[in-house]
Coordinates of C-alpha atoms in Angstrom, one line a residue:
M26 CA -48.7 -66.4 -36.9
P27 CA -48.4 -66.6 -40.7
L28 CA -47.5 -63.5 -42.6
P29 CA -50.4 -61.5 -44.1
A30 CA -51.1 -62.6 -47.6
S31 CA -51.9 -59.3 -49.2
I32 CA -51.6 -55.5 -48.7
D33 CA -55.2 -55.4 -47.6
A34 CA -54.5 -58.1 -45.0
T35 CA -51.4 -56.2 -43.8
L36 CA -53.6 -53.1 -43.4
A37 CA -56.1 -55.1 -41.5
L38 CA -53.4 -56.7 -39.3
L39 CA -51.9 -53.3 -38.4
E40 CA -55.4 -51.8 -37.7
A41 CA -56.4 -54.8 -35.5
H42 CA -53.5 -53.9 -33.3
G43 CA -54.2 -50.2 -33.1
Y44 CA -52.0 -48.8 -36.0
L45 CA -53.9 -47.0 -38.7
A46 CA -51.4 -47.0 -41.5
A47 CA -51.5 -45.3 -44.9
R48 CA -51.8 -47.8 -47.7
S49 CA -48.3 -46.8 -49.0
L50 CA -46.8 -47.7 -45.6
A51 CA -48.8 -51.0 -45.5
T52 CA -47.4 -51.8 -48.9
A53 CA -43.8 -51.2 -47.8
V54 CA -44.4 -53.4 -44.7
H55 CA -46.0 -56.2 -46.8
L56 CA -43.1 -56.2 -49.2
S57 CA -40.5 -56.2 -46.5
L58 CA -42.1 -59.2 -44.7
H59 CA -42.4 -61.3 -47.9
M60 CA -39.1 -60.2 -49.5
G61 CA -37.1 -60.7 -46.3
R62 CA -35.6 -57.2 -46.6
P63 CA -35.1 -54.7 -43.8
L64 CA -37.6 -51.8 -43.8
F65 CA -36.0 -48.3 -43.4
L66 CA -38.5 -45.8 -42.1
E67 CA -37.5 -42.1 -42.2
G68 CA -39.6 -39.1 -41.0
E69 CA -40.1 -36.6 -38.3
S70 CA -40.2 -37.7 -34.7
G71 CA -43.6 -38.7 -33.4
V72 CA -45.1 -39.9 -36.6
G73 CA -45.3 -43.6 -35.7
K74 CA -42.1 -45.1 -37.1
T75 CA -41.0 -47.0 -33.9
E76 CA -44.6 -48.2 -33.4
V77 CA -44.5 -50.1 -36.7
A78 CA -42.0 -52.5 -35.2
Q79 CA -43.8 -52.8 -31.9
V80 CA -47.1 -53.5 -33.6
L81 CA -45.5 -56.1 -36.0
A82 CA -44.1 -57.9 -33.0
R83 CA -47.4 -58.1 -31.3
A84 CA -49.4 -58.9 -34.4
L85 CA -47.0 -61.7 -35.6
G86 CA -46.4 -63.1 -32.1
R87 CA -42.7 -62.4 -32.3
E88 CA -40.2 -61.2 -29.7
L89 CA -39.3 -57.5 -30.1
V90 CA -35.6 -56.9 -29.8
R91 CA -34.9 -53.2 -29.6
L92 CA -31.5 -51.5 -30.2
Q93 CA -31.8 -47.8 -29.2
C94 CA -29.0 -46.0 -31.0
Y95 CA -27.0 -43.1 -29.6
E96 CA -23.7 -41.4 -30.2
G97 CA -20.8 -43.7 -29.2
L98 CA -22.7 -46.9 -29.7
D99 CA -20.3 -49.7 -30.3
V100 CA -20.2 -53.4 -31.0
A101 CA -19.9 -54.3 -27.3
S102 CA -23.2 -52.6 -26.5
A103 CA -25.0 -53.4 -29.7
V104 CA -23.8 -56.9 -30.8
Y105 CA -21.8 -58.9 -28.3
E106 CA -19.1 -58.7 -25.7
W107 CA -17.2 -61.2 -23.5
N108 CA -18.0 -61.6 -19.9
Y109 CA -14.6 -60.6 -18.6
A110 CA -15.5 -60.9 -14.9
R111 CA -16.5 -64.6 -15.4
Q112 CA -13.4 -65.2 -17.5
M113 CA -11.1 -63.8 -14.8
L114 CA -12.9 -65.9 -12.2
E115 CA -12.4 -69.0 -14.3
I116 CA -8.7 -68.3 -14.6
R117 CA -8.3 -67.8 -10.8
L118 CA -10.1 -71.0 -10.1
A119 CA -8.0 -72.9 -12.7
E120 CA -4.8 -71.4 -11.2
A121 CA -5.8 -72.7 -7.8
R122 CA -6.3 -76.2 -9.2
G123 CA -3.1 -76.3 -11.1
G124 CA -1.5 -76.8 -14.5
A125 CA -3.8 -79.0 -16.6
D126 CA -6.9 -77.2 -15.4
L127 CA -5.3 -73.9 -16.2
E128 CA -4.5 -74.9 -19.7
A129 CA -8.0 -76.3 -20.3
A130 CA -9.5 -73.1 -18.8
G131 CA -7.5 -70.9 -21.1
A132 CA -8.6 -72.9 -24.2
G133 CA -12.3 -72.4 -23.3
L134 CA -12.3 -68.8 -22.3
F135 CA -13.7 -67.6 -25.6
S136 CA -16.6 -70.1 -25.8
E137 CA -20.3 -69.4 -25.9
R138 CA -20.8 -69.7 -22.1
F139 CA -18.8 -66.5 -21.7
L140 CA -20.5 -64.7 -24.5
I141 CA -22.9 -61.9 -23.7
R142 CA -25.5 -61.5 -26.4
R143 CA -26.6 -57.9 -27.1
P144 CA -29.6 -57.0 -29.3
V145 CA -28.2 -57.6 -32.8
L146 CA -26.9 -61.1 -31.9
R147 CA -30.0 -61.9 -30.0
A148 CA -32.1 -61.0 -33.1
L149 CA -30.3 -63.7 -35.1
E150 CA -31.6 -66.5 -32.8
T151 CA -35.0 -67.9 -33.7
G152 CA -37.4 -68.1 -30.7
P153 CA -40.5 -70.2 -30.1
G154 CA -42.7 -67.8 -32.1
G155 CA -40.3 -67.5 -35.0
A156 CA -37.5 -65.0 -35.8
P157 CA -37.6 -61.8 -33.7
V158 CA -38.5 -58.3 -34.9
L159 CA -35.3 -56.3 -34.6
L160 CA -35.9 -52.6 -34.2
V161 CA -32.9 -50.4 -34.8
D162 CA -34.3 -47.2 -33.5
E163 CA -32.9 -43.7 -34.5
L164 CA -29.9 -45.0 -36.5
D165 CA -29.1 -41.3 -37.3
R166 CA -28.0 -40.8 -33.7
A167 CA -25.3 -43.5 -34.0
D168 CA -21.9 -42.9 -35.5
E169 CA -20.9 -43.8 -39.1
P170 CA -18.5 -46.6 -38.1
F171 CA -21.5 -48.4 -36.5
E172 CA -23.5 -48.0 -39.7
A173 CA -20.7 -49.7 -41.6
Y174 CA -20.7 -52.6 -39.1
L175 CA -24.4 -53.1 -39.7
L176 CA -23.9 -53.8 -43.4
E177 CA -23.0 -57.4 -42.8
V178 CA -26.1 -57.9 -40.6
L179 CA -28.4 -56.2 -43.1
A180 CA -27.1 -58.0 -46.2
E181 CA -26.4 -61.5 -44.8
F182 CA -28.2 -61.6 -41.5
Q183 CA -25.0 -62.7 -39.9
V184 CA -22.4 -61.5 -37.4
T185 CA -18.7 -62.4 -37.4
I186 CA -17.1 -63.0 -34.0
P187 CA -13.3 -63.5 -34.5
E188 CA -13.0 -66.0 -31.6
L189 CA -16.0 -68.1 -32.6
G190 CA -16.5 -67.5 -36.4
T191 CA -19.7 -66.5 -38.2
V192 CA -23.1 -66.6 -36.5
R193 CA -25.8 -66.8 -39.1
A194 CA -29.6 -66.5 -38.6
A195 CA -31.4 -69.8 -39.4
Q196 CA -34.5 -67.6 -40.1
P197 CA -33.9 -63.9 -40.9
P198 CA -35.4 -61.5 -38.4
V199 CA -37.9 -58.9 -39.4
V200 CA -35.8 -55.7 -39.3
V201 CA -37.2 -52.2 -38.9
I202 CA -34.7 -49.3 -39.0
T203 CA -35.9 -45.8 -38.1
S204 CA -34.3 -42.4 -38.6
N205 CA -35.4 -38.9 -37.7
R206 CA -33.0 -37.5 -40.3
T207 CA -30.8 -35.5 -37.9
R208 CA -28.1 -36.6 -40.4
E209 CA -28.1 -38.5 -43.6
I210 CA -27.7 -42.3 -43.5
H211 CA -25.2 -43.7 -45.9
D212 CA -26.5 -45.0 -49.2
A213 CA -24.9 -48.5 -48.5
V214 CA -27.3 -49.0 -45.7
K215 CA -30.3 -47.7 -47.6
R216 CA -29.6 -50.0 -50.6
R217 CA -30.0 -53.0 -48.4
C218 CA -33.4 -51.9 -47.3
L219 CA -36.8 -51.0 -48.6
Y220 CA -37.4 -47.3 -47.9
H221 CA -40.5 -45.4 -46.8
W222 CA -40.9 -41.8 -45.7
V223 CA -43.5 -41.7 -42.9
D224 CA -45.3 -38.4 -43.2
Y225 CA -47.7 -36.7 -40.9
P226 CA -51.2 -38.1 -41.4
D227 CA -53.9 -36.0 -43.1
A228 CA -56.8 -34.8 -41.0
A229 CA -59.1 -37.7 -41.7
R230 CA -56.6 -40.3 -40.7
E231 CA -55.4 -38.4 -37.7
L232 CA -59.0 -38.1 -36.5
A233 CA -59.5 -41.8 -37.0
I234 CA -56.3 -42.4 -34.9
V235 CA -57.6 -40.2 -32.1
R236 CA -61.0 -42.0 -32.2
A237 CA -59.2 -45.4 -32.0
R238 CA -56.6 -44.5 -29.4
V239 CA -58.5 -42.0 -27.2
P240 CA -62.1 -43.1 -27.5
E241 CA -63.1 -41.2 -24.4
A242 CA -62.6 -37.9 -26.2
G243 CA -65.9 -36.7 -27.6
E244 CA -66.4 -36.3 -31.3
R245 CA -66.5 -32.5 -31.1
L246 CA -63.3 -32.3 -29.0
A247 CA -61.5 -34.8 -31.3
R248 CA -62.4 -32.9 -34.4
Q249 CA -61.4 -29.5 -32.9
L250 CA -58.0 -30.7 -31.6
V251 CA -57.1 -32.5 -34.8
A252 CA -58.0 -29.4 -36.8
F253 CA -55.9 -27.3 -34.4
V254 CA -52.9 -29.6 -34.7
Q255 CA -53.2 -29.7 -38.5
A256 CA -53.2 -25.9 -38.6
L257 CA -50.1 -25.8 -36.4
R258 CA -48.2 -28.1 -38.8
A259 CA -49.1 -25.8 -41.7
G260 CA -47.5 -22.9 -39.9
E261 CA -43.9 -22.1 -39.2
L262 CA -42.8 -24.0 -36.1
F263 CA -39.4 -25.2 -35.3
K264 CA -40.8 -28.6 -34.4
P265 CA -44.4 -29.3 -35.3
P266 CA -46.3 -31.7 -33.1
G267 CA -46.3 -35.4 -34.1
V268 CA -49.2 -37.9 -33.8
A269 CA -47.8 -38.9 -30.4
E270 CA -48.3 -35.3 -29.2
T271 CA -51.8 -35.2 -30.6
L272 CA -52.7 -38.3 -28.6
D273 CA -51.1 -36.9 -25.5
W274 CA -53.0 -33.7 -25.9
A275 CA -56.3 -35.5 -26.4
R276 CA -55.7 -37.5 -23.2
A277 CA -54.7 -34.3 -21.3
L278 CA -57.9 -32.5 -22.4
V279 CA -60.0 -35.4 -21.4
L280 CA -58.3 -35.5 -18.0
L281 CA -59.1 -31.9 -17.6
G282 CA -62.8 -32.6 -18.4
R283 CA -62.9 -30.5 -21.6
A284 CA -65.5 -31.2 -24.2
E285 CA -64.1 -28.6 -26.6
I286 CA -61.0 -26.5 -26.9
E287 CA -60.8 -22.8 -25.9
A288 CA -58.0 -20.3 -26.1
A289 CA -57.3 -20.3 -22.4
V290 CA -57.0 -24.1 -22.1
V291 CA -55.0 -24.3 -25.3
E292 CA -52.4 -21.8 -24.0
D293 CA -52.3 -23.6 -20.6
T294 CA -51.7 -27.0 -22.2
L295 CA -49.4 -26.1 -25.1
G296 CA -46.5 -27.8 -23.4
V297 CA -48.1 -31.2 -24.2
L298 CA -48.0 -30.3 -27.9
L299 CA -44.8 -28.2 -28.3
K300 CA -41.4 -29.0 -26.9
Y301 CA -39.4 -25.8 -27.9
Q302 CA -39.6 -22.5 -26.0
D303 CA -39.6 -20.4 -29.2
D304 CA -42.7 -22.3 -30.4
L305 CA -44.4 -22.0 -27.1
A306 CA -43.6 -18.3 -26.8
R307 CA -45.0 -17.6 -30.3
L308 CA -48.2 -19.5 -29.7
R309 CA -48.8 -17.9 -26.2
A310 CA -48.1 -14.4 -27.6
G311 CA -51.3 -14.6 -29.7
G312 CA -50.5 -17.3 -32.2
A313 CA -52.8 -19.9 -30.6
R314 CA -55.8 -17.4 -30.7
E315 CA -55.1 -16.6 -34.3
V316 CA -55.2 -20.3 -35.2
L317 CA -58.4 -20.8 -33.3
S318 CA -59.9 -17.7 -35.0
G319 CA -59.0 -19.1 -38.4
L320 CA -60.6 -22.4 -37.6
A321 CA -63.8 -20.6 -36.4
V322 CA -64.0 -18.7 -39.6
M323 CA -63.5 -21.9 -41.7
S324 CA -66.2 -23.7 -39.7
N325 CA -68.7 -20.8 -40.1
A326 CA -68.0 -20.5 -43.9

């Protein structure tokens, strides 16, 4: 599928595949696609950063190649490694056949047929639908040495394999990098990317997201739960709920047959919204009822 020709077309493309983006985010996506630059998305967890890559892959008809980052991630897990088991088997078979075969086998041990392609290397290969979408998810969880390794990939869309040489993408992949900002990412990585901070949506956009993603929730319930979540984010929580939690809560309330929210059901289902005990304890100790009372006063004003 061709790239969207304008920011409005990018907004429409994302919306057609279930992602209601702010115009600023759609602008960043549009520029990234047309400039061929990686898109670095930073923000709190649950605000929809990862889904940008997933939606782009679906919308453009591209393969999604996901690299989930974690502490200790290395080149062998992220980029490539050699199939040592097959190499050893090849050597054993060559030994059984004798001299010339052994020499030939040794010369071919580090060839492509023994190469295991991990996500980064796979993303440099153009598939039937075009270059893949490479999602480097939660880069802040990886170690700094891996960040440094990524610089060649992000700048030149290539990987150097000492035994084979340089593998360069014929067509650059669409690259989306996400970070929850558990630590700062080095400036050298950010300079190679277009940057966008993905914030929590305002009430109107979050309500539109709930309507689109959980249409079985009634209008009254949708408005109430969005207002409640927005009020929680304005308070002092260790980890405010993200949009993902809002959608999960909407589905949970629908599953429970609720047409509106009440104090008792809110307290019973807070574990869908909040993931830290201190936040749960505070809301169950009267905080949830205070929020609901404040919303009732506002609606009656």
